[in-house]
Every structure is written in structure tokens, then in C-alpha cells.
Coordinates of C-alpha atoms and ligand atoms in Angstrom, one line a residue:
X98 CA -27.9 -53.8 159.9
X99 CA -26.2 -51.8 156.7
X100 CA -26.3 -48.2 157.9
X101 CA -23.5 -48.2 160.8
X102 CA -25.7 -46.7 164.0
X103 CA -26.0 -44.1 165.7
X104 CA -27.7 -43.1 168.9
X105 CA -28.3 -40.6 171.2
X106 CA -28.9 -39.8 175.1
X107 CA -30.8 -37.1 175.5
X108 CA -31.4 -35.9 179.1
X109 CA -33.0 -33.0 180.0
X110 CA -31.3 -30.6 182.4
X111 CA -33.9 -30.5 185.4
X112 CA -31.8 -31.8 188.0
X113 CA -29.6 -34.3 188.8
X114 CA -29.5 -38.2 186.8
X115 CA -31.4 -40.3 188.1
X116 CA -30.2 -43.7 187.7
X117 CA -33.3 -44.7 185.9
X118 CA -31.2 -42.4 182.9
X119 CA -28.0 -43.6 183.4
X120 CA -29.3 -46.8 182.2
X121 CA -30.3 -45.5 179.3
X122 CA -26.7 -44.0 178.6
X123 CA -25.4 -47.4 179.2
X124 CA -27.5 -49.3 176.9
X125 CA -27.3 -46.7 174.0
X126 CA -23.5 -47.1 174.9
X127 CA -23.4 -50.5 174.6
X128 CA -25.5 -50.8 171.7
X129 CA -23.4 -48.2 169.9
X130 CA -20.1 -49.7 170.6
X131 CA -21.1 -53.6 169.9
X132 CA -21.8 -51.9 166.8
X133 CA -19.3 -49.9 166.1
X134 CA -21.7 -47.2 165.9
X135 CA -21.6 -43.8 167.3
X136 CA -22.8 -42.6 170.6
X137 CA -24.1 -38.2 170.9
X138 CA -24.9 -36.5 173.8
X139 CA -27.6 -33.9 173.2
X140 CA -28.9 -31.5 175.4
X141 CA -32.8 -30.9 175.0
X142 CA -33.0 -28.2 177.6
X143 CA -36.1 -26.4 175.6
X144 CA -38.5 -26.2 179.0
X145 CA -37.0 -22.9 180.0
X146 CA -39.2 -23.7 183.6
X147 CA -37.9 -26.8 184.3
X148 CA -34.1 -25.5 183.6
X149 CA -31.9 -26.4 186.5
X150 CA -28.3 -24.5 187.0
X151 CA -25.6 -27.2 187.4
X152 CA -27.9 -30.3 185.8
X153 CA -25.7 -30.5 182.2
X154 CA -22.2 -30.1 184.0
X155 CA -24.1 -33.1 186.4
X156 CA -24.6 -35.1 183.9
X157 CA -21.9 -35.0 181.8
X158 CA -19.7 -35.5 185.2
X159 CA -21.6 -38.5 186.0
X160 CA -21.2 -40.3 182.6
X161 CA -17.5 -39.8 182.4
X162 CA -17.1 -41.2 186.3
X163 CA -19.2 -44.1 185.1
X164 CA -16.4 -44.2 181.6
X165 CA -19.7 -44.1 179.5
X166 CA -18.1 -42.3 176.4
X167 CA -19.5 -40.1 173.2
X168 CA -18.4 -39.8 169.6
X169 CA -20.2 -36.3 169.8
X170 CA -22.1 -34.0 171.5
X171 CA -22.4 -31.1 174.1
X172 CA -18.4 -30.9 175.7
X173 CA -17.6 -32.9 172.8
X174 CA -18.7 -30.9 169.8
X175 CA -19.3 -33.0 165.9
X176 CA -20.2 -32.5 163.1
X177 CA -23.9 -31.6 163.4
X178 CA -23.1 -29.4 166.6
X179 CA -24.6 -27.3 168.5
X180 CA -25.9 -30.0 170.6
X181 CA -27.7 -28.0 173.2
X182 CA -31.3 -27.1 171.5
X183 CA -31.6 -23.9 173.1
X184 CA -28.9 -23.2 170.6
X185 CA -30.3 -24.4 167.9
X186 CA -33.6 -22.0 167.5
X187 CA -33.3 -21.2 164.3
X188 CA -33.4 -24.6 163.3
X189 CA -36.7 -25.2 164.7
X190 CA -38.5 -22.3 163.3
X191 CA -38.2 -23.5 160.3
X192 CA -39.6 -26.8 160.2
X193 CA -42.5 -25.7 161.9
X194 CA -43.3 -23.2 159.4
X195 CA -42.6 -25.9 156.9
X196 CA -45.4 -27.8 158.6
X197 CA -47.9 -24.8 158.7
X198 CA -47.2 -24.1 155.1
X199 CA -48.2 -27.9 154.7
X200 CA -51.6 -27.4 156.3
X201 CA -49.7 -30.1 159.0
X202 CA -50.1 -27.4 162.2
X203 CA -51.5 -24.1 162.9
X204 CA -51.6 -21.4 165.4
X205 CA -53.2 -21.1 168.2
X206 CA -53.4 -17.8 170.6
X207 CA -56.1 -19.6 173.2
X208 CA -55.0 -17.9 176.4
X209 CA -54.3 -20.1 179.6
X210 CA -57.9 -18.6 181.2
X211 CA -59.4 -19.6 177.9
X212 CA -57.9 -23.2 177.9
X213 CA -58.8 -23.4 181.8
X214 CA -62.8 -22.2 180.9
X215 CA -62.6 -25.2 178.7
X216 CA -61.4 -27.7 180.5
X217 CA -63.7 -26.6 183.7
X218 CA -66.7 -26.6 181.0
X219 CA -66.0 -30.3 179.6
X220 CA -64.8 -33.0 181.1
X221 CA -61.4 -35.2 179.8
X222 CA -60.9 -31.4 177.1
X223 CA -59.1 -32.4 174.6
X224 CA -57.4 -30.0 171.5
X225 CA -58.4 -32.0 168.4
X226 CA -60.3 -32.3 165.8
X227 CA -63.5 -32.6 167.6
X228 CA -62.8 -29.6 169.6
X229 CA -60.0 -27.6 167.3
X230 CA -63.0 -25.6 165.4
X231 CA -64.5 -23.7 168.6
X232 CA -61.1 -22.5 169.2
X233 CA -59.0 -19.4 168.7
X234 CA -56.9 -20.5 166.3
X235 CA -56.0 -20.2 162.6
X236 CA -58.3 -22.6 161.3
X237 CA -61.2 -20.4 162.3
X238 CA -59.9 -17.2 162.2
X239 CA -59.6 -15.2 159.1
X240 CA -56.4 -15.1 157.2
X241 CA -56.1 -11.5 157.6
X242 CA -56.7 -11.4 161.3
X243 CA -54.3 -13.6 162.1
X244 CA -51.3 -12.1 160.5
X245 CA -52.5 -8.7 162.7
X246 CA -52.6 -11.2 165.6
X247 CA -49.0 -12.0 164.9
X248 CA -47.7 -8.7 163.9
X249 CA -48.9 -7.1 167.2
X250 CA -46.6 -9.5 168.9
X251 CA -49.9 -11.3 170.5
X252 CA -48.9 -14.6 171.8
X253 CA -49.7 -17.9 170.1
X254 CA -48.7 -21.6 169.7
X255 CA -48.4 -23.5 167.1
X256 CA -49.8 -27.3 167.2
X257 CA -49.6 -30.2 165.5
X258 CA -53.1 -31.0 163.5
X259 CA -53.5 -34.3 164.3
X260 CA -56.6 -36.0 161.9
X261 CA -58.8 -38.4 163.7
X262 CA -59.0 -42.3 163.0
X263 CA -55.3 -42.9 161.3
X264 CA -53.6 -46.3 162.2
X265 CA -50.1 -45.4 163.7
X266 CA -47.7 -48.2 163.9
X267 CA -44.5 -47.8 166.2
X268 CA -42.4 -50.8 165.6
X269 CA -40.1 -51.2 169.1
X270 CA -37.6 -53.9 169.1
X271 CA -38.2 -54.7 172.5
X272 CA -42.3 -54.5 172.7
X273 CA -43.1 -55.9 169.1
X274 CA -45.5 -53.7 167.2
X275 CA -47.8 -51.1 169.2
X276 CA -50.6 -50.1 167.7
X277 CA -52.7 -46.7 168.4
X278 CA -55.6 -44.7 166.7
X279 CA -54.4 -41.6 166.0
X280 CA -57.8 -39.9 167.7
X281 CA -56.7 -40.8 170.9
X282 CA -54.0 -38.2 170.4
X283 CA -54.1 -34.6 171.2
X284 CA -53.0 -31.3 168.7
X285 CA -49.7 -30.8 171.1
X286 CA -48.3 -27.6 170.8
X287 CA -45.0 -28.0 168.5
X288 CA -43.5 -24.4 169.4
X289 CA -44.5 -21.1 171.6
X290 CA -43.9 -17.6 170.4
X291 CA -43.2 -17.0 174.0
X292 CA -39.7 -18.0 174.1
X293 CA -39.7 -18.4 170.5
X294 CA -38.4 -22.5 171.4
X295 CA -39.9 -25.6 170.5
X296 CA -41.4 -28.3 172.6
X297 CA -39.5 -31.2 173.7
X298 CA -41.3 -33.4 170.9
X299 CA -40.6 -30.6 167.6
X300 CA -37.2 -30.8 168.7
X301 CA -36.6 -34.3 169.3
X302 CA -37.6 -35.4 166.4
X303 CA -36.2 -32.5 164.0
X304 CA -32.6 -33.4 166.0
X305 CA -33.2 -36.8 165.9
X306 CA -33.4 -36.6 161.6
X307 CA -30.6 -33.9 161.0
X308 CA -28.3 -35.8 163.4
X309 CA -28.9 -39.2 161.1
X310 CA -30.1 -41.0 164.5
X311 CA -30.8 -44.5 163.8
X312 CA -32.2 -45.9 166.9
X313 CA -34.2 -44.1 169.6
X314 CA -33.3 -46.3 172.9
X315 CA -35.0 -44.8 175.6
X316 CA -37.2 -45.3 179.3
X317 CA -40.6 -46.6 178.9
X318 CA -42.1 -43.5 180.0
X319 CA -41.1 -41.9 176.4
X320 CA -43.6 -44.6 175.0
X321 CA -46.8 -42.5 175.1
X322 CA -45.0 -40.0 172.9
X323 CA -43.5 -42.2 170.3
X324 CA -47.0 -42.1 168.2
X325 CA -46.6 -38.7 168.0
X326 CA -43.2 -38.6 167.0
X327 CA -44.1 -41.2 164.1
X328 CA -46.8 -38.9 163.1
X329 CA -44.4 -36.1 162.7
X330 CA -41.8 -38.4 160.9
X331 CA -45.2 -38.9 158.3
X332 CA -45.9 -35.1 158.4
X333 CA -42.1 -34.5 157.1
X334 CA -41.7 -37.1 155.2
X335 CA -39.1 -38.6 156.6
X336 CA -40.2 -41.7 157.0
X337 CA -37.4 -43.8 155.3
X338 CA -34.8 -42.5 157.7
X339 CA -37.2 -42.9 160.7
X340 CA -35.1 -44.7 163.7
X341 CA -36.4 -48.0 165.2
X342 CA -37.5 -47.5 168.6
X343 CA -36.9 -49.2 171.7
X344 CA -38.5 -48.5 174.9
X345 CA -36.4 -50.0 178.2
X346 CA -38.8 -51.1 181.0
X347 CA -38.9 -49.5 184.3
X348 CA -36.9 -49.6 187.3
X349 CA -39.3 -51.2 190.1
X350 CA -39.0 -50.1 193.7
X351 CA -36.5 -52.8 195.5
X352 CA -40.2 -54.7 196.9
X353 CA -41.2 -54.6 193.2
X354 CA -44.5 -52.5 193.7
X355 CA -44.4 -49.6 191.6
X356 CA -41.8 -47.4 189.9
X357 CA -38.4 -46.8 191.7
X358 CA -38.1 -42.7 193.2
X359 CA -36.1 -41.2 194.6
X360 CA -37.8 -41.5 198.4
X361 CA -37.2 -44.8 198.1
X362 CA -33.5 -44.0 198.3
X363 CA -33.9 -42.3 201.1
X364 CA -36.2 -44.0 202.6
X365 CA -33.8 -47.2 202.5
X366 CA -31.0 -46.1 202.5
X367 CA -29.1 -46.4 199.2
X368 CA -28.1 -43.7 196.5
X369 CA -30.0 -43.2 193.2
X370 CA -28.1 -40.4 192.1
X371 CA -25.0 -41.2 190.2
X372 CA -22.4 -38.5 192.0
X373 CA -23.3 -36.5 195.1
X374 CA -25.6 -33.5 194.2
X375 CA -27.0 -30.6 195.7
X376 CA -30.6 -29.2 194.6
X377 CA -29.2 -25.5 193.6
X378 CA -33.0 -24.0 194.4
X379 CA -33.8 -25.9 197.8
X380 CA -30.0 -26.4 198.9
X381 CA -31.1 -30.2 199.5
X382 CA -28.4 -32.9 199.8
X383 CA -28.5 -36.8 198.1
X384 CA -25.9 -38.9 197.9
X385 CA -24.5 -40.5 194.9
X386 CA -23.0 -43.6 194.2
X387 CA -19.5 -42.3 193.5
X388 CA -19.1 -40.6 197.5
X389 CA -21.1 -43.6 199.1
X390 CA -17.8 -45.6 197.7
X391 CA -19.5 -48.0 195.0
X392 CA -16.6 -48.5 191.8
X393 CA -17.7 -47.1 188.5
X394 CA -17.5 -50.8 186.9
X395 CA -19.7 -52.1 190.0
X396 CA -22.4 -49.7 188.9
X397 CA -22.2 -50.2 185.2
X398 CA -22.3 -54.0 185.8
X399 CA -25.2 -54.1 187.9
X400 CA -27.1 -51.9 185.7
X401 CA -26.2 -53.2 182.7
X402 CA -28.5 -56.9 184.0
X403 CA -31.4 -54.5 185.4
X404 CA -34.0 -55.2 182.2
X405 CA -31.4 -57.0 179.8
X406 CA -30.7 -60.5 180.4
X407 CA -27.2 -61.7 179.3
X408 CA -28.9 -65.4 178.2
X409 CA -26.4 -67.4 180.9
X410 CA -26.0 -67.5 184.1
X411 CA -22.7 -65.2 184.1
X412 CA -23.0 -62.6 186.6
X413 CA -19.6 -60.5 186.4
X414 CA -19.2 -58.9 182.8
X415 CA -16.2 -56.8 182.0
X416 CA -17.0 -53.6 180.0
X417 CA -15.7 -55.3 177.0
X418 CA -18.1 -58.3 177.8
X419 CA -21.0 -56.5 178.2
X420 CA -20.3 -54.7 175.3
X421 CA -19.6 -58.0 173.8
X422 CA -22.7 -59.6 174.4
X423 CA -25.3 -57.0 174.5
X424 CA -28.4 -56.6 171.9
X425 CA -32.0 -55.2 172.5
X426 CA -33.2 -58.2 171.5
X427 CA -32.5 -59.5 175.5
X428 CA -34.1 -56.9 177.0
X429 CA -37.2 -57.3 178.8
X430 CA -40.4 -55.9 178.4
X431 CA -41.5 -56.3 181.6
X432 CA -39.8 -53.9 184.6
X433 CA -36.5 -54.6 186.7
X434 CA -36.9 -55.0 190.4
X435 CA -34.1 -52.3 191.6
X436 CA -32.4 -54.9 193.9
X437 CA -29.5 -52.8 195.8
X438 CA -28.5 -55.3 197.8
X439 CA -27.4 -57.1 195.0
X440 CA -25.6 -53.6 194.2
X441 CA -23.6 -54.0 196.8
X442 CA -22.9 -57.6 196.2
X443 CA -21.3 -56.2 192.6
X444 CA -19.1 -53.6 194.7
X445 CA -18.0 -56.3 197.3
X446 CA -16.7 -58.2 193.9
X447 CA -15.2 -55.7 192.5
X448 CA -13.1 -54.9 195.1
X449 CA -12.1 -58.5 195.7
X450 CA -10.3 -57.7 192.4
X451 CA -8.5 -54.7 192.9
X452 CA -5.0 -54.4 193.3
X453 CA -3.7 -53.3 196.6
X454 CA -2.5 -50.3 195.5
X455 CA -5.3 -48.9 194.0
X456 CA -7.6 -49.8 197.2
X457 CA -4.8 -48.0 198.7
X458 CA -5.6 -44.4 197.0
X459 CA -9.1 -45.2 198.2
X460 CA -8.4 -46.1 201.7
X461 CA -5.8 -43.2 202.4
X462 CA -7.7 -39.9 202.2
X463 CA -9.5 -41.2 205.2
X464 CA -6.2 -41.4 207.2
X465 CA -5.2 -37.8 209.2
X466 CA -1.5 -37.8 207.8
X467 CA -0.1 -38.6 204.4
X468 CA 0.5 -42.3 204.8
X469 CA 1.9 -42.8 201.2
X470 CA 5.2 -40.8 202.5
X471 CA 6.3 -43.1 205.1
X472 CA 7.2 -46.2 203.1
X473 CA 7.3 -48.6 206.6
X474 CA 3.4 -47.5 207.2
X475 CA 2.8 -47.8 203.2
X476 CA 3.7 -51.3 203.2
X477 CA 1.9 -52.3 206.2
X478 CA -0.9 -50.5 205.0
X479 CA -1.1 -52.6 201.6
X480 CA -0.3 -55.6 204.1
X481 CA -3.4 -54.7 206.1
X482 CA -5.5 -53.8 203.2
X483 CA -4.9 -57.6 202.4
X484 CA -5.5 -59.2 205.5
X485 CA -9.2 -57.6 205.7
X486 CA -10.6 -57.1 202.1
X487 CA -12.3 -59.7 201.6
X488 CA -15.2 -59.1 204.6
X489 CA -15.5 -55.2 202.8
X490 CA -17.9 -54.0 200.6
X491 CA -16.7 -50.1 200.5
X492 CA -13.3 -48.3 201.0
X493 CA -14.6 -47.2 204.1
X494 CA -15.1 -50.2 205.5
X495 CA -11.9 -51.6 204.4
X496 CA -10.5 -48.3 206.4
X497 CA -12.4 -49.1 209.3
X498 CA -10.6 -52.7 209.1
X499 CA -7.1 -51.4 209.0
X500 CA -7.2 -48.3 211.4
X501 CA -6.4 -50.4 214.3
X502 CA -2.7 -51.9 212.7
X503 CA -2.2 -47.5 212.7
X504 CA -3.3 -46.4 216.4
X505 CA -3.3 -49.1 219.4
X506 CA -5.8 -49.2 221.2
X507 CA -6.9 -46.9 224.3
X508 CA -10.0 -48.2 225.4
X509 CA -11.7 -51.5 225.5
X510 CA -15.2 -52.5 225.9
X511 CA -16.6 -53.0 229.5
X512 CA -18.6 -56.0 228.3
X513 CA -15.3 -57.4 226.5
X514 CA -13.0 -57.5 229.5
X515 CA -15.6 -58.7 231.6
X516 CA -16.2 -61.8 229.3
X517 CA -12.4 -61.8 227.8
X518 CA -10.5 -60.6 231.3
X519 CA -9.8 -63.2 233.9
X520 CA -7.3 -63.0 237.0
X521 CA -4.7 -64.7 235.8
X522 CA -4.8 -62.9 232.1
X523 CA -1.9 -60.1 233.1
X524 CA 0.0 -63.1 234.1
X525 CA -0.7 -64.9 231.0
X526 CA 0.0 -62.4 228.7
X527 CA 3.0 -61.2 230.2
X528 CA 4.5 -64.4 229.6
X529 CA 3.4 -63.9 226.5
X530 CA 4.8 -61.3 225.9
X531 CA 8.2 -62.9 227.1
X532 CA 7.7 -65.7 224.6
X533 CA 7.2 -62.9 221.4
X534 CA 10.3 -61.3 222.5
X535 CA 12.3 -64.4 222.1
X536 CA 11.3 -64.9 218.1
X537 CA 14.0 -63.2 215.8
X538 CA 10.4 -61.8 214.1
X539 CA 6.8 -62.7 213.6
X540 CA 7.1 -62.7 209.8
X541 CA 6.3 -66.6 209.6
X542 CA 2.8 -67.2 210.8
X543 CA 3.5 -70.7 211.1
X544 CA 6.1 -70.3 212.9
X545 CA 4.6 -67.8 215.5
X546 CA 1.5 -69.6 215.7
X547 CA 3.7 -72.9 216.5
X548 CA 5.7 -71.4 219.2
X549 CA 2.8 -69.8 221.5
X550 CA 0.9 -73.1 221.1
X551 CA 3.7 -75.2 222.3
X552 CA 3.9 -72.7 225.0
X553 CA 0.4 -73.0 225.7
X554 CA 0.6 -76.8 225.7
X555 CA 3.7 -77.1 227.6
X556 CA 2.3 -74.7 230.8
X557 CA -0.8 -76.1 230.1
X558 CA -3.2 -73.1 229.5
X559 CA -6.0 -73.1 227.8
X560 CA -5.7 -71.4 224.1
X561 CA -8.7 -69.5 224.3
X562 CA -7.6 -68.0 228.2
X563 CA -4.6 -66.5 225.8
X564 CA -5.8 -65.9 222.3
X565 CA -8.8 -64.5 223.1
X566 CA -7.4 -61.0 225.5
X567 CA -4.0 -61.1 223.1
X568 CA -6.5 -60.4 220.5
X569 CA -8.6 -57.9 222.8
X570 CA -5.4 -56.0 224.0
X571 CA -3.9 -55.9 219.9
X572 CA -7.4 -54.4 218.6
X573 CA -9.3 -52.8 221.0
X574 CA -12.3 -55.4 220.7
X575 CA -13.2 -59.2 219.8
X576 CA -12.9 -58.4 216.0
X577 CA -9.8 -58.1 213.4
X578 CA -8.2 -61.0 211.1
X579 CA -6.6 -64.2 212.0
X580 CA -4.3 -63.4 215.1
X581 CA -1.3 -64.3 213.2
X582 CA -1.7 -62.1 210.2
X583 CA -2.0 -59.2 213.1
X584 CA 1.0 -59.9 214.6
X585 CA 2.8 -60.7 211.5
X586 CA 1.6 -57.4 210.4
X587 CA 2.6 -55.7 213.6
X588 CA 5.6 -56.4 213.7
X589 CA 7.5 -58.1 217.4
X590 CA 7.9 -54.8 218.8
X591 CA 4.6 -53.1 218.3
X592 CA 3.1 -56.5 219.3
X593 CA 5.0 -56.8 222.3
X594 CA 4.1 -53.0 223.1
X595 CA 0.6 -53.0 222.6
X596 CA 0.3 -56.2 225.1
X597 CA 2.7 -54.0 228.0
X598 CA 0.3 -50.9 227.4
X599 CA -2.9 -52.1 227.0
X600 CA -1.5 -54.0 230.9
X601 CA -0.9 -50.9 232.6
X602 CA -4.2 -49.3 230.9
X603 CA -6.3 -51.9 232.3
X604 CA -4.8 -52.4 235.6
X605 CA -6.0 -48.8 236.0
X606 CA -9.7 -49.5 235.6
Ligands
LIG1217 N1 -35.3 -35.2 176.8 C1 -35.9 -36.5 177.1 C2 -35.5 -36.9 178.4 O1 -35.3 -36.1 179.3 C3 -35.5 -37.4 176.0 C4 -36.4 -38.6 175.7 C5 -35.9 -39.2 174.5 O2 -34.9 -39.9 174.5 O3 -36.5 -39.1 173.4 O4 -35.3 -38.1 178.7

């Protein structure tokens, strides 16, 4: 490569990123950085109808959670700013009338009824050359009458003239060469007097050239429109500076039947939305990955092997590595099964390697009082933290593992003491607790675990009679980590306490 790159992500504002786009961040990202290249954020909100309040802010919000980062762009400003094309108007205009003056697009002032009489009257209508002459446009009408058209504010388009039969070669690193005659494509309106904007393919292009792009990484679904776009780069002549393409395959439903939506989310259960959002029109809720407790890194890993294949069997990359060892080269053509269970497999991972502390800050906003204040409770929070991680998957869960060592329990499960709850258990664990209060502590597992077994041994009870309500009466039910590690954790007194209570409670039922 001997220019240095640079790339863009260019989302639309019409609601929240789908993951599907944040993707595409992540691989322009990686691309730019293994590079050394430069990474913009643009924002092509130039459908005025499809504009959604709160979509930009989303976005940029979701790609700084995830710690995908840009040399430029909207919120970051550059030197080819603004970014947002609804701000750069001007621009546009210009080019377009550079490509009228060329005899390269013309105007159009066919009203909606007259397009819909068309299309009712032929079937597959198509704009183009075999159809552009019985039109009202500027290549029929007289000179004169279309400047009066114009100059009484009469709405128009302009669109590309597109000339039948042309070879049009897009050259995509990832598919190889695709091939199209040009007479399969339609004039496509460029710009509309209406809101005096461009279309989304005018001002892609035009951006894409005067911000020095150099490589157009993209979703599959942008591949129709990439003959278009080379036609354009022809009709400017800018076809020295054109970026190389590269369309990313598409994320398959979890089944692999079909493109992933966002029903299938809801449908089973797992986010596709990056951070939480809120549909500002229809008030409608869906959850991102960020609340549902997935780590940033787990999502950027997982992603980055949906549709690019790493060329080893390593599984866990660093952001470094993946940076490392990405290149379009190793990504597929064919679409990625969205696999979420194998999501949460990442997360599980990454929380395995997480210092306490930091799983900490996770795990206390879910406790009522302010935990980090007491230091006795902080420690035997980090304690707990440790003694349960490695069966969680979220912070949640990992709070759902430790709230017992915080509140003893109250209640216990009918079909527990039934199964767990003999005659002589009061008897048993009262001499239990007799033998607990004899150790100077229960900081040496070992040493705890030794001493009730010899007791065990020496009265001749059974160990499960004894473990099995101990651990009942500590937690509240059959589940928790080794014994041991509890009652180190406890502590002798609570220990001792929460066998005395949990007595009296159940002697009561
Ligand atoms: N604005 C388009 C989108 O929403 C950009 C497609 C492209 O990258 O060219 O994805």
C-alpha cells in the first residue's frame, strides 16, 4: 500500500446501531489502525424522512462504549469538516451542476402521480435510456422551458444519465471482481430541489473523494450500489483516486436461515442493539449489550471473528491482537451465523479475567447501601466475588452469587428441608455449632474442613446428614461455593449465627 489509508463509517441516523453496523466500525477500525491509517466518522443524514432525533448521539455513544476510536469526524471535527452532510449543501450543488453541464445528469420534474401512471402502465418501469425520452425532463423539453420550469420554483430532480450497455467493473477485495452491464442500472435521482439535498449516493461519493477516502469497507447490502458509485467516479473523473471496495457478508439469523433482525433478538432473547435505546416516535424499548452486562472487549472480540477468520485456531484476541492480525484478505464472502451463545461464552471469559476490583464497581450498584464505605463488607465482597466468578457469565449473576454472604437467610425451600431436614439435624448442627465456636477462626479451610470431619468421624455421623443442612441453613438453598470458602468467608461468628437462627426459624414451621 503507498498512500497511508483512510476510511470511513458512515451510518445513517434512522435509529439506533444495529450490530450488523457496528461491525463495520470495527473492521474499518481495525483496518485503519493495523495501518496506521485514519479512521472518520461521517454523518450522511441527507433522507430528511428517515431522520431520527437521538440516532447520531446513539451512535457516537455506542462506538466510544465499545473504545472504537476516530482521527476525525462529527464530535471530532478535521480537517475536511463539516462531517454531517446536511451541512455540507453547498458542496453538493455544485458537483451536480458540474455533471449537468457535462451532459452526465439532467432534470427531471415527473410528478409522483406521473411516475405512479408509469409504473401501473408497464411492468418492472424503469428510468433509463429506454424510457428517459417519454419523460418530463430536460432531455425532451425545450431549453427555454425548462429554465421557466425552474425559475417558477416548480419542483424537479436531477438524475444521473446512465448510457445503456457499458462494462462496469467494481474490484472488491473480499468478492474478486464483479462484473455488471451498466443497462441493468436505473437514472437514480442524484439531488431534489425539494430540500435542495442530495441523495445518499451524490453524497457518498462526492465525500468519499474530497475526504481522500481510500477504502470503502462496508455491509453487503451497499453492494447493489457500488456500480453506480463507480459510474460516478467515471462521470467525475476521478477515477485514479477511486477507493478499493470491500463489501463484509451478512450477519445470518443464529439458525443460519436468512439475514439476522432485529425480531430475532427479541424473539430469543439476546440484544442487537449496542446500548439500551428507546424508539423516540413509538416510545419502544430494546435492550443493548452494554445494560444486559456484556464487557465492551467481549463484544468487540466476538464480532471481530463474525465474517473474518483470524487463520488459527485462537479464539481470545486482545484489541491490540486483533488489530495485529487483521486484513480483508480473511474475510469471508459467504455470511456469519450470529451465534450468541457463543457471545456469551466471550463475556463468561472476559470476566474470568477481570480484577476483583473492577468486577466489584460492576457488582455494587446492585447492592441497596454503598458497600465500598464499609471496608469489613468491601473485603468480603471482593472475597465473595472470588469464590463465585467463575460459574458467572454477567455482573448480575455474579451479584446474585454473593447476595447471600450480605443478608442470611430467612426462608428456605419446602422441598429443601423436606429432602435436607432430618430429626436429628437441630441436634447435629448445634453441635456443630459448638465445634465452630471452639476454632480461634475459620480463615484456614483446611483446617476447618479437618476439624468438623474428625468430629464427624469421631461421633460417627454421616457427612452428608451435616454438610448438606449446614450448607442449607448458611445460604438459604442447596447452591453456593465449596462450604469452606463460605464459612471462611463468613467469618466464626456470622457462621455460628446464621446456624442458631436459621434453628429457631425452622423450629417455627
Ligand atoms: N449511509 C450508509 C449507511 O447507512 C453508508 C453506506 C456506505 O458505507 O457507503 O450505511
Amino acid at each position: 500500500m503507498n498512500t497511508t489509508p483512510r476510511v470511513r463509517f458512515a451510518p445513517s441516523p434512522t435509529g439506533a446501531l444495529h450490530i450488523g453496523g457496528v461491525r463495520t466500525a470495527l473492521y474499518n477500525y481495525l483496518f485503519a489502525r493495523r495501518h496506521g491509517g485514519s479512521m472518520i466518522l461521517r454523518i450522511e443524514d441527507t433522507d430528511t424522512n428517515r431522520y431520527v432525533e437521538g440516532a447520531e448521539k446513539y451512535i457516537i455513544d455506542s462506538l466510544q462504549w465499545l473504545g472504537i476510536e476516530f482521527d476525525e469526524g462529527v464530535s471530532f471535527g478535521g480537517k475536511h469538516a463539516p462531517y454531517r452532510q446536511s451541512e455540507r449543501k453547498d458542496i453538493y450543488r455544485k458537483y451536480v451542476d458540474r455533471l449537468i453541464a457535462d451532459g452526465k445528469a439532467y432534470y427531471a420534474f415527473d410528478t409522483p402521480e406521473e411516475l405512479e401512471e408509469k409504473r401501473s402502465q408497464t411492468a418492472n418501469f424503469q428510468y433509463d435510456a429506454s424510457t428517459r425520452m417519454s419523460m418530463n425532463n430536460s432531455l425532451v423539453l425545450p431549453a427555454d422551458e425548462v429554465s421557466r420550469r425552474i425559475a417558477n420554483g416548480e419542483k424537479y430532480v436531477v438524475r444521473i444519465r446512465i448510457e445503456p450497455n457499458e462494462e462496469i467493473v467494481v474490484n472488491d477485495i473480499i468478492r474478486g471482481e464483479v462484473r455488471i452491464n451498466s443497462t441493468i442500472l436505473d437514472d437514480k435521482v442524484l439531488w431534489k430541489s425539494a430540500d435542495g439535498l442530495p441523495t445518499y449516493h451524490l453524497a457518498n461519493i462526492v465525500d468519499d473523494h474530497l475526504m481522500e477516502i481510500t477504502h470503502v469497507i462496508r455491509g453487503e447490502e451497499w453492494l447493489p450500489s457500488a456500480p453506480l458509485h463507480v459510474l460516478l467516479y467515471r462521470y467525475f473523473g476521478w477515477q485514479d483516486t477511486m477507493p478499493q471496495f470491500a463489501h463484509l457478508p451478512l450477519l445470518l439469523k443464529p439458525d443460519g436461515k436468512g439475514k439476522l433482525s432485529k425480531r430475532d433478538g427479541d424473539r430469543l432473547g439476546f440484544p442487537v442493539f449496542p446500548l439500551d435505546w428507546t424508539d423516540p416516535i413509538t416510545g419502544e424499548k430494546t435492550s443493548g449489550y452494554r445494560e444486559a452486562g456484556y464487557f465492551p472487549e467481549a463484544v468487540i472480540n466476538f464480532l471481530a471473528l463474525l465474517g473474518w477468520n483470524p487463520g488459527s485456531e485462537q479464539e481470545i484476541f486482545s484489541k491490540e491482537e486483533l488489530i495485529e492480525a487483521f486484513s480483508l484478505e480473511r474475510c469471508s464472502r459467504s455470511g456469519a451465523r450470529f451465534d450468541y451463545e457463543k457471545g456469551k461464552w466471550f463475556n463468561h471469559k472476559y470476566l474470568q479475567t477481570k480484577p476483583t476490583e473492577e468486577l466489584a464497581k460492576y457488582v455494587m450498584p446492585f447492592f441497596a447501601d454503598n458497600i465500598f464505605d464499609d471496608k469489613d463488607k468491601y473485603r468480603k465482597l471482593l472475597a465473595a466475588i472470588d469464590s463465585v466468578k467463575e460459574r458467572a457469565t454477567f455482573p448480575k449473576e455474579l451479584f446474585e452469587f454473593v447476595e447471600f454472604f450480605f443478608t442470611a437467610p430467612e426462608s428456605f425451600a419446602d422441598s429443601d428441608l423436606k429432602k435436607r431436614w432430618k430429626e436429628d439435624t437441630p441436634r447435629l448442627l448445634t453441635e456443630l455449632a459448638e465445634i465452630l465456636r471452639a476454632l480461634p477462626n475459620l480463615d484456614d479451610e483446611q483446617a476447618t474442613e479437618e476439624s468438623v470431619k474428625q468430629w464427624c468421624e469421631a461421633k460417627g455421623y454421616s457427612l452428608g446428614a451435616v454438610m448438606n443442612p449446614f450448607r442449607l441453613v448458611l445460604v438459604g438453598q442447596m447452591k453456593g461455593p465449596h462450604i469452606f470458602t463460605i464459612t471462611r468467608i463468613l467469618g466464626r461468628t456470622e457462621t455460628v449465627n446464621r446456624i442458631n437462627s436459621a434453628l429457631k426459624i425452622i423450629e417455627k414451621i
